[in-house]
XYZ file of C-alpha atoms in Angstrom:
450
model
C -41.894 -29.933 13.428
C -39.299 -29.911 10.686
C -36.756 -27.107 10.789
C -35.971 -25.427 7.503
C -33.082 -23.262 8.758
C -30.197 -25.682 8.031
C -31.398 -26.133 4.454
C -32.303 -22.531 3.821
C -29.236 -21.797 1.655
C -30.090 -24.804 -0.507
C -33.624 -23.554 -1.064
C -32.711 -19.919 -1.548
C -29.658 -19.893 -3.768
C -29.098 -16.175 -3.580
C -28.830 -16.280 0.219
C -25.554 -18.157 -0.157
C -23.945 -14.939 -1.345
C -25.205 -12.719 1.498
C -22.129 -13.161 3.769
C -19.898 -12.437 0.790
C -21.836 -9.293 -0.095
C -21.705 -8.228 3.556
C -17.927 -8.680 3.619
C -17.491 -6.637 0.440
C -19.685 -3.842 1.784
C -17.873 -3.706 5.116
C -14.503 -3.768 3.336
C -15.577 -0.809 1.190
C -16.715 1.237 4.182
C -13.617 0.276 6.196
C -11.333 1.309 3.325
C -13.003 4.706 3.008
C -13.057 5.253 6.770
C -9.389 4.365 7.076
C -8.552 6.683 4.174
C -10.341 9.607 5.797
C -8.623 8.986 9.129
C -5.228 8.852 7.431
C -5.838 12.046 5.442
C -6.985 14.016 8.474
C -4.083 12.701 10.533
C -1.550 13.741 7.868
C -3.081 17.224 7.772
C -2.959 17.471 11.558
C 0.721 16.481 11.667
C 1.658 19.128 9.085
C -0.401 21.723 10.938
C 1.379 20.982 14.223
C 4.766 21.151 12.494
C 3.900 24.525 10.992
C 2.356 26.149 14.057
C 4.195 24.403 16.885
C 7.508 23.028 15.565
C 9.041 22.535 19.013
C 6.019 20.570 20.209
C 6.222 18.448 17.084
C 9.859 17.717 17.896
C 8.634 15.950 21.019
C 5.459 14.517 19.489
C 6.972 12.662 16.536
C 9.427 10.393 18.412
C 6.771 9.503 20.985
C 4.281 8.645 18.228
C 6.857 6.485 16.447
C 7.663 4.592 19.644
C 3.973 4.029 20.395
C 3.353 2.948 16.798
C 6.120 0.364 17.150
C 5.119 -0.709 20.672
C 1.482 -1.577 19.950
C 2.650 -3.792 17.077
C 5.448 -5.409 19.083
C 3.219 -5.977 22.127
C -0.102 -7.015 20.640
C 0.219 -8.068 16.972
C 3.669 -8.476 15.362
C 1.950 -9.502 12.125
C 0.610 -5.934 11.804
C 4.019 -4.398 11.100
C 4.939 -3.008 7.719
C 2.860 -2.968 4.587
C 0.251 -5.702 4.907
C 0.491 -6.997 1.354
C 3.223 -9.589 2.082
C 1.126 -10.824 5.007
C -1.862 -11.462 2.757
C 0.342 -13.067 0.107
C 1.761 -15.424 2.743
C -1.675 -16.281 4.140
C -2.991 -17.105 0.669
C 0.001 -19.285 -0.222
C -0.106 -21.147 3.082
C -3.838 -21.754 2.677
C -3.512 -22.967 -0.920
C -0.634 -25.302 0.002
C -2.681 -26.861 2.793
C -0.184 -25.909 5.494
C -1.757 -26.250 8.929
C -0.496 -23.305 10.926
C -2.040 -20.712 13.251
C -0.021 -18.075 11.380
C -2.752 -17.857 8.725
C -5.267 -16.620 11.265
C -2.706 -14.431 13.038
C -1.884 -12.646 9.787
C -5.560 -11.870 9.149
C -7.122 -11.713 12.617
C -9.346 -8.848 13.708
C -6.837 -8.072 16.462
C -4.115 -7.664 13.843
C -6.455 -5.463 11.819
C -7.205 -3.095 14.702
C -3.550 -2.867 15.728
C -2.692 -2.145 12.084
C -5.079 0.791 12.077
C -3.868 2.130 15.426
C -0.175 1.839 14.564
C -0.622 3.503 11.167
C -2.554 6.341 12.805
C 0.208 6.925 15.367
C 2.946 6.809 12.727
C 1.120 9.333 10.535
C 0.518 11.577 13.533
C 4.276 11.650 13.991
C 4.776 12.661 10.346
C 5.627 9.179 9.075
C 5.812 8.822 5.293
C 3.666 5.707 5.087
C 0.867 4.654 2.780
C -2.587 3.419 3.666
C -2.965 1.130 0.656
C -0.955 -1.853 1.913
C -2.634 -1.712 5.333
C -6.020 -1.426 3.594
C -5.305 -4.670 1.742
C -4.646 -6.467 5.027
C -7.645 -4.805 6.688
C -10.042 -5.786 3.895
C -8.642 -9.314 3.707
C -9.065 -9.634 7.488
C -12.721 -8.620 7.241
C -13.346 -11.210 4.514
C -11.405 -13.839 6.452
C -13.408 -13.187 9.640
C -16.774 -13.379 7.900
C -15.731 -16.431 5.887
C -14.772 -18.232 9.103
C -18.121 -17.397 10.688
C -20.126 -18.785 7.799
C -18.184 -21.926 6.860
C -21.273 -23.946 5.942
C -23.310 -21.123 4.457
C -21.497 -21.129 1.148
C -19.140 -24.070 0.779
C -18.343 -23.106 -2.811
C -16.141 -20.209 -1.616
C -12.831 -21.601 -0.370
C -10.856 -19.846 2.412
C -8.181 -18.493 0.059
C -10.894 -16.987 -2.146
C -12.128 -14.899 0.784
C -8.583 -13.607 1.324
C -7.832 -12.759 -2.299
C -11.167 -11.132 -3.022
C -10.911 -9.120 0.177
C -7.533 -7.785 -0.904
C -8.839 -6.834 -4.331
C -11.852 -5.140 -2.766
C -9.547 -3.108 -0.531
C -7.409 -1.876 -3.424
C -10.486 -1.080 -5.512
C -12.098 0.925 -2.722
C -9.033 2.815 -1.494
C -7.945 3.985 -4.971
C -11.398 3.922 -6.619
C -9.786 1.657 -9.236
C -11.892 -1.477 -9.840
C -9.706 -2.747 -12.661
C -6.634 -2.065 -10.550
C -8.096 -4.227 -7.791
C -8.663 -7.091 -10.206
C -5.209 -6.856 -11.772
C -3.562 -6.578 -8.349
C -5.239 -9.777 -7.185
C -4.288 -11.654 -10.339
C -0.707 -10.413 -10.603
C 0.337 -10.229 -6.961
C -1.721 -12.802 -5.109
C -2.782 -15.780 -7.163
C -2.058 -15.695 -10.862
C -2.442 -19.462 -11.235
C -5.863 -19.769 -9.614
C -7.833 -16.876 -11.096
C -10.199 -18.972 -13.181
C -11.616 -20.747 -10.140
C -12.947 -17.611 -8.452
C -13.178 -14.871 -11.068
C -16.909 -14.273 -10.415
C -16.391 -13.859 -6.673
C -13.459 -11.519 -7.296
C -15.378 -9.269 -9.678
C -18.413 -9.233 -7.369
C -16.329 -8.198 -4.361
C -14.627 -5.401 -6.299
C -17.942 -4.031 -7.564
C -19.680 -4.092 -4.175
C -16.779 -2.554 -2.241
C -16.386 0.103 -4.947
C -20.067 0.991 -4.755
C -19.832 1.227 -0.950
C -16.814 3.540 -1.241
C -18.467 5.756 -3.845
C -21.635 5.905 -1.749
C -19.549 7.715 0.887
C -17.125 9.727 -1.268
C -18.978 9.989 -4.559
C -17.447 9.374 -7.973
C -13.912 10.674 -8.085
C -10.444 10.066 -9.479
C -7.709 9.372 -6.936
C -5.374 11.850 -8.649
C -7.766 13.833 -10.867
C -7.482 14.660 -14.589
C -3.992 16.017 -15.273
C -3.350 17.721 -18.594
C -0.995 15.871 -20.921
C -0.205 17.483 -24.294
C -0.397 15.698 -27.595
C 2.490 13.267 -27.699
C 4.875 12.545 -30.527
C 7.193 9.637 -31.169
C 9.743 11.047 -28.725
C 7.371 10.224 -25.878
C 8.179 6.522 -26.241
C 11.897 7.255 -25.997
C 11.268 9.215 -22.822
C 9.126 6.338 -21.538
C 12.056 3.945 -21.998
C 14.504 6.290 -20.280
C 12.152 6.970 -17.375
C 11.446 3.247 -17.055
C 15.173 2.563 -16.689
C 15.773 5.346 -14.159
C 12.683 4.917 -11.997
C 12.739 1.119 -12.234
C 16.271 1.224 -10.863
C 15.206 3.651 -8.150
C 12.256 1.485 -7.142
C 14.350 -1.686 -7.061
C 16.982 0.042 -4.931
C 14.217 1.322 -2.625
C 12.883 -2.230 -2.202
C 16.351 -3.633 -1.520
C 16.907 -1.099 1.240
C 13.560 -1.918 2.834
C 14.362 -5.612 2.840
C 17.830 -4.991 4.282
C 16.098 -3.100 7.092
C 13.808 -6.090 7.612
C 16.834 -8.353 7.957
C 18.584 -5.891 10.286
C 15.583 -5.671 12.601
C 15.582 -9.464 12.952
C 19.032 -9.275 14.525
C 17.776 -6.976 17.294
C 16.309 -9.060 20.109
C 16.093 -6.348 22.770
C 12.801 -4.469 23.060
C 14.720 -1.524 24.487
C 16.900 -1.292 21.383
C 13.876 -1.572 19.106
C 12.196 1.235 21.047
C 15.314 3.385 20.676
C 15.327 2.665 16.940
C 11.714 3.834 16.644
C 12.498 6.919 18.751
C 15.498 7.751 16.574
C 13.406 7.320 13.424
C 10.862 9.803 14.758
C 13.570 12.344 15.574
C 15.160 11.955 12.159
C 11.828 12.517 10.412
C 11.314 15.742 12.368
C 14.756 17.092 11.510
C 14.420 16.186 7.840
C 10.985 17.784 7.680
C 12.069 20.943 9.455
C 15.547 21.540 8.061
C 15.484 19.788 4.685
C 12.008 19.559 3.137
C 8.686 19.087 4.906
C 7.188 17.660 1.718
C 8.802 14.372 2.684
C 6.237 13.922 5.461
C 2.989 12.028 4.983
C 1.897 9.401 2.491
C 2.692 11.331 -0.683
C -0.637 11.585 -2.517
C -0.989 15.344 -1.943
C 2.505 15.902 -3.314
C 1.676 14.041 -6.522
C -1.591 15.947 -6.930
C 0.303 19.209 -6.533
C 2.940 18.215 -9.082
C 0.249 17.341 -11.603
C -1.923 20.416 -11.206
C 0.219 23.350 -10.022
C 3.154 24.904 -11.754
C 4.333 26.971 -8.777
C 6.435 25.379 -6.044
C 4.433 23.686 -3.314
C 3.776 26.186 -0.492
C 5.832 25.225 2.529
C 5.094 25.798 6.176
C 5.433 29.481 7.008
C 8.820 30.194 8.497
C 10.188 26.778 7.596
C 12.363 25.840 4.608
C 12.494 29.266 2.910
C 13.235 29.844 -0.747
C 15.912 27.405 -1.860
C 14.142 24.424 -0.292
C 11.547 24.422 -3.077
C 13.977 22.819 -5.518
C 12.589 19.538 -6.796
C 15.796 17.637 -6.141
C 15.071 18.115 -2.447
C 11.587 16.758 -2.951
C 12.908 13.687 -4.780
C 15.483 12.989 -2.062
C 13.069 13.491 0.831
C 10.329 11.359 -0.761
C 12.865 8.548 -1.167
C 14.355 8.721 2.327
C 11.434 9.397 4.672
C 9.420 6.242 3.839
C 12.541 4.182 4.556
C 12.895 5.848 7.950
C 9.231 5.233 8.782
C 9.559 1.583 7.772
C 12.671 1.193 9.946
C 10.629 2.162 13.007
C 8.731 -1.142 12.893
C 5.324 0.528 12.774
C 2.493 -0.425 10.448
C 2.480 1.394 7.150
C 2.307 0.754 3.431
C 4.734 1.608 0.650
C 2.292 1.941 -2.262
C 1.575 5.664 -1.875
C 5.152 6.500 -0.797
C 6.382 4.691 -3.922
C 4.006 6.730 -6.061
C 5.187 9.886 -4.300
C 8.861 9.048 -4.783
C 8.307 8.134 -8.431
C 6.285 11.266 -9.108
C 8.943 13.450 -7.490
C 11.686 11.757 -9.501
C 9.652 12.228 -12.691
C 9.182 15.915 -11.891
C 12.918 16.310 -11.373
C 13.648 14.643 -14.721
C 11.172 16.920 -16.474
C 12.891 19.990 -14.993
C 16.224 18.716 -16.255
C 15.195 17.623 -19.744
C 11.712 18.707 -20.904
C 9.496 20.904 -18.693
C 6.751 20.866 -21.358
C 6.135 17.176 -20.576
C 6.120 17.605 -16.796
C 2.823 15.803 -16.176
C 3.768 12.915 -18.452
C 7.077 12.515 -16.618
C 5.312 12.524 -13.238
C 2.812 9.871 -14.356
C 5.512 7.681 -15.900
C 7.706 8.157 -12.838
C 4.948 6.810 -10.587
C 4.456 3.753 -12.774
C 8.153 3.001 -13.115
C 9.022 3.398 -9.441
C 6.049 1.356 -8.192
C 6.912 -1.352 -10.700
C 10.504 -1.347 -9.504
C 9.343 -1.957 -5.924
C 6.568 -4.489 -6.580
C 7.688 -6.185 -9.835
C 4.027 -5.882 -10.844
C 4.027 -3.794 -14.059
C 0.400 -4.362 -15.012
C -0.845 -3.453 -11.536
C 1.205 -0.234 -11.566
C 0.126 0.663 -15.098
C -3.589 -0.013 -14.576
C -3.702 1.712 -11.186
C -2.117 4.937 -12.438
C -4.199 4.841 -15.622
C -7.405 4.595 -13.580
C -6.215 7.243 -11.114
C -5.652 9.803 -13.879
C -7.840 8.666 -16.805
C -5.094 9.690 -19.249
C -5.702 7.192 -22.061
C -3.863 9.470 -24.486
C -0.628 8.372 -22.805
C -1.465 4.687 -22.595
C 1.406 3.476 -24.783
C 4.169 5.379 -22.923
C 2.656 4.134 -19.660
C 2.824 0.518 -20.785
C 6.354 0.897 -22.122
C 7.587 2.420 -18.862
C 5.976 -0.357 -16.824
C 7.539 -3.132 -18.904
C 10.998 -1.526 -19.030
C 10.949 -0.835 -15.281
C 9.963 -4.459 -14.625
C 12.867 -5.796 -16.671
C 15.306 -3.422 -15.004
C 14.051 -4.252 -11.495
C 14.480 -7.986 -12.066
C 18.127 -7.470 -12.906
C 18.566 -6.228 -9.345
C 16.689 -9.153 -7.811
C 14.433 -11.796 -9.305
C 11.910 -11.379 -6.501
C 10.192 -8.210 -5.344
C 10.284 -6.786 -1.839
C 6.780 -8.150 -1.200
C 7.736 -11.640 -2.369
C 10.836 -11.770 -0.201
C 8.950 -10.709 2.936
C 6.190 -13.198 2.096
C 8.819 -15.939 1.824
C 10.105 -15.037 5.295
C 6.625 -15.475 6.787
C 6.187 -18.832 5.070
C 9.654 -20.006 6.080
C 8.851 -19.190 9.714
C 6.205 -21.947 9.624
C 8.592 -24.646 8.438
C 10.404 -27.024 10.799
C 14.090 -26.304 11.392
C 15.054 -29.479 9.507
C 13.339 -28.220 6.360
C 14.879 -24.755 6.631
C 18.375 -26.173 6.842
C 17.878 -28.600 3.967
């Protein structure tokens, strides 16, 4: 009797897309689940710091060491953001390079270790973001399903699974479908968009629907009030673009210097001590300087946009004078760097938004308090652009997070100015430089020395 199973996809065209739809749905649910875990973990860490500061002094270093150890022991490719890993996997796949690194960067083992390490780092008060890890998690889900259905839909190439997974992750975690599309085009594969635009849009839509099915329709940052803007707003946009673009570029340079420094350390004992020291430093900064430097940074930005009063601090900790916004700007800049130095998994998207928002708030206090929300929004765009060298991604993401179309021109101006300023510091972004390191690790020694 003739079997129809091998030819089923040919007879039922729509069935070819089922694995792809499944991947997008799972990526959406995974993104939301990871976001909820991260949020609850951040809240728990702040609660422990407030109610049991001495216990937190012991908890944070241990969590940082464990967050580093699980990465070092089980999946080195899980360290850091996750976005450079996906960028490297896509480029290696497109170039036809035959290397096991592609699978290692996007394996399910790497994905689970990424989640565990990020959880431990956040539990210790680490100022890390979930967005970069979500990109790697979603891309890993797409990569796994694509590998298990290689003959089911031959029209979808391996790199398409990776790119669309990344876009789906960004769309679901921020609830920004356009941001997911722009991120994929600008950061991952600007020269190949035309060959998979339908798959990309489909993945973003499905993952977004899955995320909204769980969380409902929402804005990542809400609807901040921005007053009617005059011509001076564009001048402020230029100034903020210069300042925050410089800050973001400097932030990225420090992170990459840390990456280089860690490569020189070959001893696991020394790496463990580095992670332990990072955890201790985070505790002391949070307790004695400003606890608002702990966690990913989203709650800080929401507070800056919607509350005029200083952010309430932990009772009995950081009284009075610690509410000054210059402390917030300094702490939001330093604590993500410390968390990254530990070697744990953790993104820099949300910390960059937090640092940029805090810097914008400080500038508004110094120059024009009436435009506080505008300065915060522009600060986020400029700083993220300075780190990523992706002005359109930063602009579209923040626009979708806030729905403030009345400020669209200042937003665009800040993004473009920040991009130009950042490139004067270095022609390549932090993500691109880390991606290059992964790719270079696959090349023979003779090619590296050429």
